[in-house]
mmCIF file of C-alpha atoms in Angstrom:
data_model
loop_
_atom_site.group_PDB
_atom_site.id
_atom_site.type_symbol
_atom_site.label_atom_id
_atom_site.label_comp_id
_atom_site.label_asym_id
_atom_site.label_seq_id
_atom_site.Cartn_x
_atom_site.Cartn_y
_atom_site.Cartn_z
ATOM 1 C CA MET A 91 6.397 11.477 -11.734
ATOM 2 C CA LYS A 92 10.004 10.798 -12.720
ATOM 3 C CA THR A 93 11.263 12.989 -9.871
ATOM 4 C CA PHE A 94 9.447 10.857 -7.294
ATOM 5 C CA TYR A 95 10.695 7.660 -8.933
ATOM 6 C CA ASN A 96 14.317 8.840 -8.861
ATOM 7 C CA ARG A 97 13.919 9.903 -5.255
ATOM 8 C CA LEU A 98 13.102 6.319 -4.301
ATOM 9 C CA LEU A 99 16.433 5.099 -5.690
ATOM 10 C CA LYS A 100 18.253 7.973 -4.008
ATOM 11 C CA ASN A 101 16.575 7.143 -0.693
ATOM 12 C CA ASN A 102 17.722 3.535 -1.057
ATOM 13 C CA LYS A 103 21.352 4.581 -1.365
ATOM 14 C CA LYS A 104 20.967 6.839 1.654
ATOM 15 C CA TRP A 105 19.404 4.015 3.652
ATOM 16 C CA VAL A 106 22.231 1.640 2.707
ATOM 17 C CA GLN A 107 24.840 4.171 3.784
ATOM 18 C CA GLU A 108 23.118 4.740 7.122
ATOM 19 C CA ARG A 109 22.940 1.014 7.823
ATOM 20 C CA ILE A 110 26.633 0.510 6.997
ATOM 21 C CA GLU A 111 27.670 3.439 9.150
ATOM 22 C CA ALA A 112 25.718 2.011 12.073
ATOM 23 C CA ASN A 113 26.937 -1.552 11.498
ATOM 24 C CA PRO A 114 29.531 -2.386 8.816
ATOM 25 C CA ASP A 115 28.412 -6.052 8.838
ATOM 26 C CA PHE A 116 24.698 -5.247 8.527
ATOM 27 C CA PHE A 117 24.226 -6.649 5.017
ATOM 28 C CA ASN A 118 26.592 -9.561 5.524
ATOM 29 C CA GLU A 119 24.484 -10.625 8.502
ATOM 30 C CA LEU A 120 21.219 -9.970 6.680
ATOM 31 C CA ALA A 121 22.282 -12.080 3.705
ATOM 32 C CA LYS A 122 22.523 -15.168 5.906
ATOM 33 C CA GLU A 123 19.601 -17.597 6.152
ATOM 34 C CA GLN A 124 16.473 -15.900 7.483
ATOM 35 C CA ARG A 125 14.897 -17.185 10.686
ATOM 36 C CA PRO A 126 12.106 -14.718 11.546
ATOM 37 C CA PRO A 127 10.007 -15.640 14.602
ATOM 38 C CA VAL A 128 6.863 -13.977 13.242
ATOM 39 C CA LEU A 129 4.563 -14.268 10.234
ATOM 40 C CA TRP A 130 2.546 -11.087 9.752
ATOM 41 C CA ILE A 131 -0.705 -11.253 7.808
ATOM 42 C CA GLY A 132 -1.806 -7.678 7.296
ATOM 43 C CA CYS A 133 -3.725 -5.322 5.066
ATOM 44 C CA ALA A 134 -2.110 -4.031 1.893
ATOM 45 C CA ASP A 135 -2.832 -0.450 3.029
ATOM 46 C CA SER A 136 0.295 1.676 2.506
ATOM 47 C CA ARG A 137 -0.128 3.326 5.917
ATOM 48 C CA VAL A 138 0.469 0.095 7.849
ATOM 49 C CA PRO A 139 4.134 -0.941 7.343
ATOM 50 C CA ALA A 140 4.547 -4.133 9.353
ATOM 51 C CA ASN A 141 8.176 -3.824 10.460
ATOM 52 C CA GLU A 142 8.045 -0.134 11.245
ATOM 53 C CA ILE A 143 5.000 -0.036 13.519
ATOM 54 C CA ILE A 144 6.385 -2.764 15.798
ATOM 55 C CA GLY A 145 9.994 -1.600 15.689
ATOM 56 C CA ALA A 146 11.208 -4.818 14.074
ATOM 57 C CA LYS A 147 14.480 -5.105 12.201
ATOM 58 C CA PRO A 148 14.816 -6.508 8.662
ATOM 59 C CA GLY A 149 14.766 -10.291 8.939
ATOM 60 C CA GLU A 150 12.515 -10.422 12.004
ATOM 61 C CA VAL A 151 9.108 -10.488 10.306
ATOM 62 C CA PHE A 152 7.910 -12.614 7.392
ATOM 63 C CA VAL A 153 5.087 -10.660 5.741
ATOM 64 C CA HIS A 154 1.982 -11.446 3.729
ATOM 65 C CA ARG A 155 -0.445 -8.644 2.879
ATOM 66 C CA ASN A 156 -3.713 -8.441 0.985
ATOM 67 C CA ILE A 157 -6.890 -6.368 0.918
ATOM 68 C CA ALA A 158 -8.483 -6.411 4.404
ATOM 69 C CA ASN A 159 -5.948 -8.922 5.830
ATOM 70 C CA MET A 160 -7.965 -11.953 4.813
ATOM 71 C CA VAL A 161 -7.214 -15.634 5.423
ATOM 72 C CA VAL A 162 -9.105 -17.372 2.631
ATOM 73 C CA HIS A 163 -8.736 -21.149 2.717
ATOM 74 C CA THR A 164 -8.666 -21.378 -1.100
ATOM 75 C CA ASP A 165 -6.061 -18.635 -1.574
ATOM 76 C CA MET A 166 -2.946 -20.444 -2.796
ATOM 77 C CA ASN A 167 -0.819 -17.322 -2.349
ATOM 78 C CA MET A 168 -1.638 -17.087 1.354
ATOM 79 C CA LEU A 169 -1.413 -20.855 1.834
ATOM 80 C CA SER A 170 2.012 -20.974 0.168
ATOM 81 C CA VAL A 171 3.308 -18.219 2.448
ATOM 82 C CA LEU A 172 1.784 -19.949 5.474
ATOM 83 C CA ASP A 173 3.260 -23.326 4.561
ATOM 84 C CA TYR A 174 6.735 -21.883 4.026
ATOM 85 C CA ALA A 175 6.593 -19.854 7.231
ATOM 86 C CA VAL A 176 5.411 -22.772 9.368
ATOM 87 C CA ASN A 177 7.232 -25.721 7.837
ATOM 88 C CA VAL A 178 10.474 -24.181 6.586
ATOM 89 C CA LEU A 179 11.066 -21.064 8.659
ATOM 90 C CA LYS A 180 9.514 -22.624 11.782
ATOM 91 C CA ILE A 181 8.034 -19.327 12.916
ATOM 92 C CA LYS A 182 6.637 -19.165 16.467
ATOM 93 C CA HIS A 183 3.877 -16.596 16.068
ATOM 94 C CA ILE A 184 1.377 -15.637 13.373
ATOM 95 C CA ILE A 185 -0.159 -12.203 13.786
ATOM 96 C CA VAL A 186 -3.237 -11.145 11.850
ATOM 97 C CA CYS A 187 -3.255 -7.356 11.999
ATOM 98 C CA GLY A 188 -6.139 -5.264 10.716
ATOM 99 C CA HIS A 189 -6.514 -1.520 11.045
ATOM 100 C CA TYR A 190 -9.310 0.857 11.919
ATOM 101 C CA GLY A 191 -10.668 2.814 8.981
ATOM 102 C CA CYS A 192 -9.917 -0.040 6.574
ATOM 103 C CA GLY A 193 -11.238 0.804 3.116
ATOM 104 C CA GLY A 194 -11.792 -2.833 2.237
ATOM 105 C CA ILE A 195 -13.913 -3.442 5.321
ATOM 106 C CA LYS A 196 -15.837 -0.225 4.669
ATOM 107 C CA ALA A 197 -16.549 -1.313 1.079
ATOM 108 C CA ALA A 198 -17.759 -4.695 2.336
ATOM 109 C CA MET A 199 -20.288 -2.943 4.576
ATOM 110 C CA GLY A 200 -21.911 -1.277 1.579
ATOM 111 C CA ASN A 201 -23.650 -2.430 -1.578
ATOM 112 C CA TYR A 202 -21.801 -0.445 -4.227
ATOM 113 C CA SER A 203 -19.666 -2.349 -6.703
ATOM 114 C CA VAL A 204 -16.003 -1.340 -6.663
ATOM 115 C CA GLY A 205 -14.771 -3.763 -9.313
ATOM 116 C CA ILE A 206 -13.211 -7.206 -9.228
ATOM 117 C CA ILE A 207 -12.459 -6.719 -5.526
ATOM 118 C CA ASP A 208 -16.190 -7.303 -4.913
ATOM 119 C CA ASN A 209 -15.487 -11.023 -5.199
ATOM 120 C CA TRP A 210 -12.680 -10.871 -2.638
ATOM 121 C CA LEU A 211 -14.695 -8.775 -0.200
ATOM 122 C CA ARG A 212 -17.512 -11.309 -0.312
ATOM 123 C CA HIS A 213 -15.555 -13.111 2.406
ATOM 124 C CA THR A 214 -15.707 -10.004 4.584
ATOM 125 C CA LYS A 215 -19.427 -9.694 3.919
ATOM 126 C CA ASP A 216 -19.712 -13.211 5.319
ATOM 127 C CA VAL A 217 -18.081 -11.990 8.534
ATOM 128 C CA TYR A 218 -20.724 -9.257 8.697
ATOM 129 C CA ARG A 219 -23.441 -11.875 8.228
ATOM 130 C CA PHE A 220 -22.005 -14.094 10.981
ATOM 131 C CA HIS A 221 -22.164 -11.182 13.432
ATOM 132 C CA LEU A 222 -25.192 -9.390 12.003
ATOM 133 C CA GLU A 223 -27.140 -9.166 15.259
ATOM 134 C CA GLU A 224 -24.284 -7.525 17.166
ATOM 135 C CA LEU A 225 -23.322 -5.165 14.354
ATOM 136 C CA GLU A 226 -26.865 -3.998 13.564
ATOM 137 C CA LYS A 227 -27.249 -2.864 17.180
ATOM 138 C CA ILE A 228 -24.403 -0.363 16.670
ATOM 139 C CA LYS A 229 -26.062 2.746 15.239
ATOM 140 C CA ASP A 230 -22.933 4.874 14.733
ATOM 141 C CA LYS A 231 -21.431 3.904 11.369
ATOM 142 C CA GLU A 232 -17.820 4.540 12.412
ATOM 143 C CA GLU A 233 -18.214 2.463 15.558
ATOM 144 C CA ARG A 234 -19.826 -0.297 13.522
ATOM 145 C CA LEU A 235 -16.932 -0.178 11.051
ATOM 146 C CA ASP A 236 -14.399 -0.383 13.877
ATOM 147 C CA ARG A 237 -16.187 -3.362 15.367
ATOM 148 C CA LEU A 238 -16.339 -5.150 12.020
ATOM 149 C CA VAL A 239 -12.586 -4.572 11.637
ATOM 150 C CA GLU A 240 -12.078 -6.329 14.985
ATOM 151 C CA LEU A 241 -14.475 -9.168 14.223
ATOM 152 C CA ASN A 242 -12.860 -9.693 10.833
ATOM 153 C CA VAL A 243 -9.436 -10.086 12.454
ATOM 154 C CA GLU A 244 -10.837 -12.576 14.945
ATOM 155 C CA GLU A 245 -12.444 -14.639 12.179
ATOM 156 C CA GLN A 246 -9.175 -14.708 10.212
ATOM 157 C CA VAL A 247 -7.251 -15.928 13.268
ATOM 158 C CA TYR A 248 -9.677 -18.819 13.663
ATOM 159 C CA GLY A 249 -9.513 -19.363 9.909
ATOM 160 C CA LEU A 250 -5.768 -19.907 10.280
ATOM 161 C CA ALA A 251 -6.352 -22.382 13.097
ATOM 162 C CA LYS A 252 -8.651 -24.407 10.838
ATOM 163 C CA THR A 253 -6.000 -24.953 8.151
ATOM 164 C CA SER A 254 -4.317 -28.334 7.901
ATOM 165 C CA ILE A 255 -0.942 -26.550 7.819
ATOM 166 C CA VAL A 256 -1.363 -25.077 11.279
ATOM 167 C CA GLN A 257 -3.067 -28.111 12.777
ATOM 168 C CA LYS A 258 -0.350 -30.444 11.487
ATOM 169 C CA ALA A 259 2.279 -28.216 13.120
ATOM 170 C CA TRP A 260 0.447 -28.415 16.429
ATOM 171 C CA GLU A 261 0.080 -32.190 16.164
ATOM 172 C CA SER A 262 3.816 -32.552 15.597
ATOM 173 C CA GLY A 263 4.498 -30.578 18.772
ATOM 174 C CA GLN A 264 5.638 -27.390 17.085
ATOM 175 C CA GLN A 265 5.167 -24.291 19.233
ATOM 176 C CA LEU A 266 2.915 -21.947 17.290
ATOM 177 C CA GLY A 267 0.658 -19.173 18.532
ATOM 178 C CA LEU A 268 -1.956 -17.288 16.530
ATOM 179 C CA HIS A 269 -2.821 -13.717 17.523
ATOM 180 C CA GLY A 270 -5.215 -10.949 16.476
ATOM 181 C CA TRP A 271 -4.318 -7.247 16.507
ATOM 182 C CA VAL A 272 -5.813 -4.012 15.209
ATOM 183 C CA TYR A 273 -3.709 -0.947 14.418
ATOM 184 C CA SER A 274 -5.008 2.600 14.816
ATOM 185 C CA LEU A 275 -4.053 5.057 12.090
ATOM 186 C CA LYS A 276 -5.059 7.934 14.377
ATOM 187 C CA ASP A 277 -2.494 7.350 17.128
ATOM 188 C CA GLY A 278 -0.275 4.473 15.943
ATOM 189 C CA ILE A 279 -1.249 2.203 18.823
ATOM 190 C CA ILE A 280 -1.864 -1.516 18.313
ATOM 191 C CA LYS A 281 -4.826 -3.048 20.130
ATOM 192 C CA ASP A 282 -4.349 -6.646 21.211
ATOM 193 C CA LEU A 283 -7.762 -8.279 20.775
ATOM 194 C CA ASN A 284 -6.738 -11.111 23.119
ATOM 195 C CA THR A 285 -7.686 -13.532 20.363
ATOM 196 C CA ASN A 286 -5.001 -16.142 20.824
ATOM 197 C CA VAL A 287 -5.065 -19.762 19.665
ATOM 198 C CA TYR A 288 -2.372 -22.290 20.579
ATOM 199 C CA ASN A 289 -4.008 -25.634 19.687
ATOM 200 C CA ASN A 290 -6.966 -26.997 17.750
ATOM 201 C CA GLU A 291 -8.828 -27.917 20.938
ATOM 202 C CA GLU A 292 -9.939 -24.282 21.011
ATOM 203 C CA LEU A 293 -11.928 -24.891 17.803
ATOM 204 C CA GLU A 294 -15.372 -26.425 17.409
ATOM 205 C CA ALA A 295 -15.038 -30.206 17.244
ATOM 206 C CA HIS A 296 -15.903 -30.503 13.541
ATOM 207 C CA TYR A 297 -12.932 -28.268 12.635
ATOM 208 C CA GLN A 298 -10.408 -30.381 14.564
ATOM 209 C CA LEU A 299 -8.465 -32.436 12.072
ATOM 210 C CA HIS A 300 -6.865 -35.798 12.886
ATOM 211 C CA LEU A 301 -3.696 -35.807 10.788
#
């Protein structure tokens, strides 16, 4: 255990040296005010490192991660990140990225208790309920899981669009696009779900806020 821990610190020093050798001003530039164009809302799964899978440099992606990449309208952690990203950093894009084979989504499809996370995954069970007819027609369990992963991402994108934070940005004329992606652990490829929202007119009328 201690050997692995020490290796992390050693790897950090190696990484610092490599960055300096490639660009002596790397850390001086990085220490300046951050202006990332993207907010990434992803799953906490250790196999889905946001920056790495899209080839982004440090400082280019503002990241929020949780179990099953959820956008819960009562989650003050997510809302605080969203508010800072939109109103202070003035990001241009918010990407909700799920991944196939997600353990959280798989747990939400079943009925076994896995602990306190049951309460969190209740939101994902709601997504299943919303799309029950479509999902129940898919007999293969893996295919059904993959489809629920996609539907969950789509619901979270629209959940973002329903927040007052995002709608206020749109009303003020701020350019802000919401996008849904799914990452494949099997081949590393990101699937663009073509779920893109650029204004609240794409929502049902009762979700459109007048701010």
